[in-house]
CSV table of C-alpha atoms and ligand atoms in Angstrom, one decimal:
chain,number,residue,atom,x,y,z
A,1,MET,CA,0.3,-0.3,-0.2
A,2,ALA,CA,1.3,3.7,-0.9
A,3,ILE,CA,1.7,6.0,1.7
A,4,TYR,CA,2.7,9.5,2.1
A,5,PRO,CA,4.5,11.0,0.3
A,6,ASN,CA,4.1,8.4,-3.0
A,7,LYS,CA,0.3,8.9,-1.8
A,8,ARG,CA,-1.0,12.1,-2.4
A,9,LEU,CA,-5.1,12.5,-2.8
A,10,ARG,CA,-4.7,16.3,-4.1
A,11,ARG,CA,-3.6,15.3,-7.1
A,12,LEU,CA,-6.4,14.5,-8.5
A,13,ARG,CA,-8.0,18.1,-7.2
A,14,TYR,CA,-5.4,20.8,-8.4
A,15,ASN,CA,-7.4,19.9,-11.7
A,16,PRO,CA,-11.2,21.2,-12.5
A,17,ILE,CA,-10.9,18.8,-15.6
A,18,VAL,CA,-9.9,16.2,-13.7
A,19,ARG,CA,-12.1,16.7,-10.5
A,20,ASP,CA,-15.1,16.8,-13.5
A,21,MET,CA,-13.9,13.4,-14.4
A,22,ILE,CA,-13.3,11.9,-10.9
A,23,ARG,CA,-16.6,12.9,-9.5
A,24,GLU,CA,-18.9,10.0,-8.1
A,25,THR,CA,-22.2,11.4,-7.8
A,26,GLU,CA,-23.5,14.0,-10.1
A,27,LEU,CA,-27.3,15.4,-10.6
A,28,SER,CA,-29.3,14.6,-13.6
A,29,LYS,CA,-32.8,16.3,-14.6
A,30,ASN,CA,-34.4,12.0,-14.4
A,31,ASP,CA,-33.7,12.1,-11.1
A,32,LEU,CA,-36.6,14.9,-10.2
A,33,ILE,CA,-39.9,15.1,-9.3
A,34,TYR,CA,-41.8,18.3,-8.6
A,35,PRO,CA,-44.5,18.1,-6.4
A,36,MET,CA,-47.4,20.3,-7.1
A,37,PHE,CA,-50.7,21.6,-5.4
A,38,VAL,CA,-54.4,21.4,-6.9
A,39,VAL,CA,-56.9,23.8,-5.7
A,40,PRO,CA,-60.5,24.4,-6.8
A,41,GLY,CA,-61.2,27.4,-9.1
A,42,THR,CA,-60.0,29.0,-12.1
A,43,ASN,CA,-57.0,31.3,-12.9
A,44,VAL,CA,-55.5,30.6,-9.3
A,45,LYS,CA,-52.1,30.8,-8.2
A,46,ASN,CA,-52.1,31.6,-4.9
A,47,PRO,CA,-48.0,31.7,-3.1
A,48,VAL,CA,-47.9,29.5,-0.3
A,49,LYS,CA,-46.0,31.6,2.4
A,50,SER,CA,-44.1,29.5,4.2
A,51,MET,CA,-42.4,27.9,0.4
A,52,PRO,CA,-40.9,30.7,-1.6
A,53,GLY,CA,-41.3,30.5,-5.2
A,54,ILE,CA,-44.4,27.4,-4.3
A,55,PHE,CA,-48.0,27.8,-5.4
A,56,GLN,CA,-51.2,26.3,-5.2
A,57,PHE,CA,-52.8,26.2,-8.8
A,58,SER,CA,-56.7,25.6,-10.3
A,59,VAL,CA,-56.1,23.0,-13.4
A,60,ASP,CA,-55.9,25.3,-16.0
A,61,LYS,CA,-53.0,27.4,-14.4
A,62,LEU,CA,-52.0,23.7,-13.6
A,63,VAL,CA,-51.7,23.0,-16.7
A,64,LYS,CA,-49.8,25.4,-18.0
A,65,GLU,CA,-47.5,24.9,-15.1
A,66,CYS,CA,-46.6,21.5,-16.5
A,67,LYS,CA,-45.9,22.6,-20.0
A,68,GLU,CA,-43.0,24.9,-18.5
A,69,VAL,CA,-42.3,21.8,-16.0
A,70,ALA,CA,-41.8,19.3,-19.4
A,71,SER,CA,-40.4,21.5,-21.5
A,72,LEU,CA,-37.3,22.5,-18.7
A,73,GLY,CA,-36.8,18.5,-18.8
A,74,ILE,CA,-38.6,17.2,-15.6
A,75,PRO,CA,-40.1,14.0,-16.2
A,76,ALA,CA,-42.3,13.7,-13.8
A,77,VAL,CA,-44.9,15.3,-11.4
A,78,ILE,CA,-46.3,14.8,-8.2
A,79,LEU,CA,-50.1,15.8,-7.2
A,80,PHE,CA,-51.9,16.6,-4.0
A,81,GLY,CA,-55.1,18.0,-4.4
A,82,ILE,CA,-56.9,20.2,-2.3
A,83,PRO,CA,-60.8,19.9,-2.8
A,84,GLU,CA,-63.8,22.0,-2.4
A,85,HIS,CA,-65.1,20.2,0.6
A,86,LYS,CA,-63.5,18.0,3.4
A,87,ASP,CA,-65.6,15.1,4.6
A,88,GLU,CA,-65.2,13.2,7.9
A,89,GLN,CA,-64.9,9.8,5.2
A,90,GLY,CA,-63.1,12.4,2.6
A,91,SER,CA,-64.7,11.5,0.0
A,92,ASP,CA,-63.3,14.0,-2.7
A,93,ALA,CA,-60.4,11.6,-2.5
A,94,TYR,CA,-62.1,9.0,-4.5
A,95,ASP,CA,-64.5,11.2,-6.5
A,96,PRO,CA,-64.6,10.7,-10.1
A,97,ASN,CA,-65.1,14.5,-10.4
A,98,GLY,CA,-63.0,14.9,-7.5
A,99,ILE,CA,-60.1,17.9,-7.8
A,100,VAL,CA,-57.2,15.8,-8.4
A,101,GLN,CA,-59.1,13.3,-11.0
A,102,LYS,CA,-59.9,16.9,-13.2
A,103,ALA,CA,-56.2,18.0,-12.9
A,104,ILE,CA,-54.7,15.0,-14.0
A,105,ARG,CA,-57.1,14.5,-17.1
A,106,ALA,CA,-56.5,18.1,-18.1
A,107,ILE,CA,-52.7,17.0,-17.9
A,108,LYS,CA,-53.0,14.4,-20.1
A,109,ALA,CA,-55.0,16.1,-23.1
A,110,GLU,CA,-52.2,18.7,-23.2
A,111,VAL,CA,-48.6,18.1,-21.8
A,112,LYS,CA,-46.6,15.5,-23.8
A,113,ASN,CA,-43.8,13.7,-22.2
A,114,LEU,CA,-44.1,14.4,-18.2
A,115,LEU,CA,-45.3,11.3,-15.9
A,116,VAL,CA,-48.3,11.6,-13.6
A,117,ILE,CA,-47.7,9.9,-10.5
A,118,THR,CA,-50.3,11.0,-7.6
A,119,ASP,CA,-50.0,11.1,-3.6
A,120,VAL,CA,-52.7,8.7,-2.1
A,121,CYS,CA,-53.6,9.9,1.1
A,122,MET,CA,-57.0,11.0,3.4
A,123,CYS,CA,-55.1,14.1,4.9
A,124,GLU,CA,-56.1,16.5,2.9
A,125,TYR,CA,-59.8,15.7,1.7
A,126,THR,CA,-60.8,14.9,5.6
A,127,SER,CA,-62.7,17.3,7.5
A,128,HIS,CA,-60.5,16.5,10.7
A,129,GLY,CA,-57.4,16.6,8.2
A,130,HIS,CA,-56.1,13.1,9.8
A,131,CYS,CA,-55.1,10.3,7.0
A,132,GLY,CA,-58.4,7.8,7.3
A,133,ILE,CA,-61.9,7.3,8.8
A,134,LEU,CA,-61.9,8.2,12.6
A,135,LEU,CA,-63.4,5.8,15.4
A,136,GLY,CA,-63.4,8.5,18.4
A,137,GLU,CA,-59.6,10.2,17.9
A,138,GLU,CA,-58.6,6.4,16.5
A,139,ILE,CA,-57.3,6.3,12.7
A,140,LEU,CA,-59.1,2.5,11.6
A,141,ASN,CA,-56.3,1.0,9.8
A,142,ASP,CA,-58.5,-1.9,7.6
A,143,GLU,CA,-61.4,0.7,6.9
A,144,THR,CA,-58.7,3.0,5.6
A,145,VAL,CA,-56.9,0.9,3.5
A,146,SER,CA,-60.3,0.0,1.9
A,147,LEU,CA,-60.7,3.6,1.0
A,148,LEU,CA,-57.3,5.1,-0.4
A,149,ALA,CA,-57.5,1.6,-2.8
A,150,LYS,CA,-60.6,3.6,-4.2
A,151,GLU,CA,-59.1,6.5,-4.3
A,152,ALA,CA,-55.8,4.9,-5.9
A,153,LEU,CA,-58.2,3.3,-8.7
A,154,SER,CA,-59.9,6.4,-9.5
A,155,HIS,CA,-56.9,8.0,-9.9
A,156,VAL,CA,-55.6,5.9,-12.1
A,157,GLU,CA,-59.1,5.5,-14.0
A,158,ALA,CA,-58.3,9.3,-14.8
A,159,GLY,CA,-54.9,9.0,-16.9
A,160,ALA,CA,-52.3,8.8,-13.7
A,161,ASP,CA,-49.2,7.2,-14.7
A,162,MET,CA,-48.5,6.3,-11.0
A,163,VAL,CA,-49.8,6.3,-7.5
A,164,ALA,CA,-47.8,7.2,-4.5
A,165,PRO,CA,-49.4,6.1,-0.9
A,166,SER,CA,-48.3,8.3,1.3
A,167,ASP,CA,-50.3,7.2,4.6
A,168,MET,CA,-48.3,4.4,6.5
A,169,MET,CA,-51.2,2.4,7.0
A,170,ASP,CA,-50.8,-1.3,7.5
A,171,GLY,CA,-51.5,-4.0,4.5
A,172,ARG,CA,-52.5,-0.7,2.2
A,173,VAL,CA,-49.9,-1.3,-0.6
A,174,LEU,CA,-51.3,-5.3,-1.4
A,175,ALA,CA,-55.0,-3.7,-1.3
A,176,ILE,CA,-53.9,-1.2,-4.2
A,177,ARG,CA,-52.0,-3.6,-5.8
A,178,LYS,CA,-55.3,-5.5,-5.7
A,179,ALA,CA,-57.8,-2.9,-6.5
A,180,LEU,CA,-55.7,-1.8,-9.5
A,181,ASP,CA,-55.1,-5.2,-10.9
A,182,TYR,CA,-59.0,-6.7,-10.7
A,183,LYS,CA,-59.5,-3.6,-12.8
A,184,GLY,CA,-56.8,-4.4,-15.3
A,185,TYR,CA,-54.3,-1.9,-14.2
A,186,THR,CA,-51.6,-4.1,-14.0
A,187,LYS,CA,-48.8,-1.9,-15.7
A,188,ILE,CA,-49.3,1.0,-13.0
A,189,PRO,CA,-46.6,0.9,-11.3
A,190,ILE,CA,-46.7,1.8,-7.1
A,191,MET,CA,-44.4,4.1,-5.3
A,192,SER,CA,-45.0,3.7,-2.0
A,193,TYR,CA,-43.7,5.8,0.7
A,194,SER,CA,-42.7,2.8,2.9
A,195,ALA,CA,-40.5,4.7,5.6
A,196,LYS,CA,-42.4,7.7,6.3
A,197,TYR,CA,-40.7,9.4,9.6
A,198,SER,CA,-43.3,11.6,12.1
A,199,SER,CA,-41.6,14.7,11.5
A,200,GLY,CA,-41.3,18.5,12.5
A,201,TYR,CA,-39.9,18.7,9.1
A,202,TYR,CA,-43.2,18.7,7.2
A,203,GLY,CA,-44.5,22.2,8.7
A,204,PRO,CA,-44.8,24.3,5.5
A,205,PHE,CA,-46.4,21.1,3.5
A,206,ARG,CA,-49.4,21.7,6.0
A,207,ASP,CA,-50.1,24.9,5.1
A,208,ALA,CA,-50.0,24.1,1.0
A,209,ALA,CA,-52.0,21.1,1.5
A,210,GLU,CA,-54.1,23.0,4.2
A,211,SER,CA,-54.0,19.2,6.0
A,212,SER,CA,-53.0,20.2,9.5
A,213,PRO,CA,-55.0,17.4,11.9
A,214,ALA,CA,-57.8,19.4,13.9
A,215,PHE,CA,-56.0,17.7,16.8
A,216,GLY,CA,-53.6,14.8,18.1
A,217,ASP,CA,-50.6,14.2,15.4
A,218,ARG,CA,-49.4,11.7,13.3
A,219,ARG,CA,-47.7,9.8,15.6
A,220,SER,CA,-50.0,6.4,15.1
A,221,HIS,CA,-48.7,5.8,11.7
A,222,GLN,CA,-45.5,7.3,10.9
A,223,MET,CA,-42.7,6.2,12.3
A,224,ASP,CA,-40.7,7.4,15.2
A,225,ILE,CA,-37.8,9.4,14.7
A,226,GLY,CA,-35.2,7.5,16.2
A,227,ASN,CA,-35.7,4.1,14.3
A,228,GLY,CA,-33.8,2.6,11.8
A,229,ASP,CA,-34.7,-1.0,11.9
A,230,GLU,CA,-38.3,-0.5,12.2
A,231,ALA,CA,-37.4,1.5,8.8
A,232,ILE,CA,-36.3,-2.1,7.2
A,233,ARG,CA,-39.5,-3.6,8.2
A,234,GLU,CA,-41.7,-1.7,6.4
A,235,VAL,CA,-40.1,-1.2,3.4
A,236,GLU,CA,-39.5,-4.7,3.4
A,237,SER,CA,-43.5,-5.4,3.9
A,238,ASP,CA,-43.8,-2.4,1.2
A,239,ILE,CA,-41.9,-4.8,-1.3
A,240,GLU,CA,-43.5,-8.4,-0.4
A,241,GLU,CA,-47.2,-6.3,-0.8
A,242,GLY,CA,-45.7,-5.2,-4.2
A,243,ALA,CA,-44.5,-1.9,-4.1
A,244,ASP,CA,-42.1,-1.1,-7.4
A,245,ILE,CA,-40.4,1.8,-6.1
A,246,VAL,CA,-39.8,2.6,-2.3
A,247,MET,CA,-39.2,5.8,-1.2
A,248,VAL,CA,-37.4,7.3,2.5
A,249,LYS,CA,-39.3,10.8,3.9
A,250,PRO,CA,-38.1,13.6,5.1
A,251,ALA,CA,-34.5,13.1,3.3
A,252,GLY,CA,-31.7,15.4,4.3
A,253,PRO,CA,-31.9,14.2,8.1
A,254,TYR,CA,-32.6,10.5,7.0
A,255,LEU,CA,-29.6,9.3,4.6
A,256,ASP,CA,-29.2,6.8,6.7
A,257,ILE,CA,-32.0,4.9,6.2
A,258,ILE,CA,-31.6,5.5,2.5
A,259,ARG,CA,-28.3,4.0,2.2
A,260,ARG,CA,-29.4,1.0,4.3
A,261,VAL,CA,-32.7,0.8,2.5
A,262,LYS,CA,-30.5,0.9,-0.8
A,263,ASP,CA,-27.8,-2.1,-0.2
A,264,LYS,CA,-30.6,-4.1,1.3
A,265,PHE,CA,-33.0,-4.3,-1.6
A,266,GLY,CA,-31.3,-3.2,-4.3
A,267,MET,CA,-34.8,-1.1,-5.3
A,268,PRO,CA,-35.5,1.6,-6.7
A,269,THR,CA,-35.1,3.9,-4.2
A,270,ALA,CA,-37.0,7.2,-3.9
A,271,ALA,CA,-36.8,10.3,-1.3
A,272,TYR,CA,-38.6,13.2,-0.2
A,273,GLN,CA,-36.9,15.9,-0.3
A,274,VAL,CA,-39.9,17.9,2.2
A,275,SER,CA,-40.9,21.3,2.4
A,276,GLY,CA,-38.9,21.9,5.7
A,277,GLU,CA,-35.7,21.1,4.2
A,278,PHE,CA,-36.9,23.3,1.4
A,279,SER,CA,-38.1,26.6,3.5
A,280,MET,CA,-35.0,26.1,5.4
A,281,ILE,CA,-32.6,26.7,2.3
A,282,LYS,CA,-34.8,29.3,0.7
A,283,ALA,CA,-35.3,31.3,4.1
A,284,ALA,CA,-30.7,31.4,4.6
A,285,GLY,CA,-31.0,32.2,1.3
A,286,GLN,CA,-32.5,34.5,1.2
A,287,ASN,CA,-31.2,36.2,4.4
A,288,ASP,CA,-27.6,36.0,2.6
A,289,TRP,CA,-26.8,33.6,5.0
A,290,ILE,CA,-26.0,31.3,2.8
A,291,ASP,CA,-26.0,30.7,-0.6
A,292,GLU,CA,-29.0,29.1,-1.2
A,293,GLU,CA,-28.0,27.4,-5.0
A,294,ARG,CA,-24.4,26.0,-3.6
A,295,VAL,CA,-26.2,24.5,-0.2
A,296,MET,CA,-29.5,22.8,-2.8
A,297,ILE,CA,-26.9,21.6,-5.0
A,298,GLU,CA,-25.1,20.1,-1.6
A,299,ALA,CA,-28.3,19.0,-0.6
A,300,LEU,CA,-29.4,17.3,-3.2
A,301,ILE,CA,-26.1,15.3,-4.3
A,302,ALA,CA,-26.2,14.3,-0.5
A,303,ILE,CA,-29.7,13.0,-0.5
A,304,LYS,CA,-28.4,11.6,-4.1
A,305,ARG,CA,-24.8,10.0,-2.9
A,306,ALA,CA,-26.9,8.4,0.1
A,307,GLY,CA,-28.3,6.2,-2.7
A,308,ALA,CA,-31.3,7.9,-4.0
A,309,ASP,CA,-32.1,7.3,-7.1
A,310,MET,CA,-35.0,9.9,-7.4
A,311,ILE,CA,-35.7,12.8,-5.5
A,312,LEU,CA,-38.7,14.6,-4.8
A,313,THR,CA,-38.2,17.9,-4.4
A,314,TYR,CA,-39.6,21.8,-4.6
A,315,PHE,CA,-36.4,22.9,-6.1
A,316,ALA,CA,-36.6,20.7,-8.7
A,317,LYS,CA,-37.5,23.6,-11.6
A,318,ASP,CA,-34.4,25.2,-10.4
A,319,VAL,CA,-32.0,22.5,-10.2
A,320,ALA,CA,-33.4,21.5,-14.1
A,321,ARG,CA,-32.5,25.5,-14.8
A,322,TYR,CA,-29.1,24.7,-13.0
A,323,LEU,CA,-28.2,22.0,-14.9
A,324,ASP,CA,-28.9,23.6,-17.9
A,325,LYS,CA,-26.7,26.8,-16.6
A,326,VAL,CA,-23.2,24.7,-16.1
A,327,ARG,CA,-24.0,22.3,-19.4
A,328,LYS,CA,-23.6,24.9,-21.5
B,1,LIG,ZN1,-51.7,11.8,4.8
């Protein structure tokens, strides 16, 4: 084994061309999935206060925005719906004329070359803001799972290319797979939010999706922040149930989990850089406390280096523009 002075690791760092040649991890547009929020009405583009540059769009504006997203070379979006009316059963979630279903049909009719993924959960649609059907203050697992299967099926019937259950109920991937297959949608993949933690980093998202729970929290279904082995068990069950892509959420604070999941299962692995991760970088950048662009890229490279094959990120448009700039 060579030792100093024969071995000098700095040798490959002097020349920028060599640095570029030996870089192990790079971002590409193909890594990006852009989360978007759709609201009722027309001509609506509401800024989300806690997420600079992120908006709630009505369907007409959403279609325009999707055209821009596709023209930037971003391959996929994931849709979150904010319905006109919310009730205890979250019935807009599986209404064929619900807000997300309308959005999917409009995008599919007008935008070429854009994969439309849908978030499948109940919390944006229930009056109490919880991820499922309640008995008292308890979220009922199996009753919720059957509604999630209905919701996923209605998205696919409207034209969704992929569904992404984010609720963390037990057994939902299998229920969704069965519901889709029964109707002949055997080719539609499931991206499962497999290891989703009960995280403080979701704060700004709840402004965007208007999905704060009216009481309590999500600790009875989302994972405890201290657990790693349990994440492996969660991912393993989702794979057994038929998940095609597994996800870790949030991303930045859980890089160890992304690495463990990738090493253990070798599955296509997604990571969700959540609203709090985004807003912290944006806020510090806007105050000139950090170089926003540099930290954005560093945060995303870290997620990819940890093992993510794709990243759901509110920075997707910024990253696509950055890549166009540096690759010129
Ligand atoms: Zn939820």
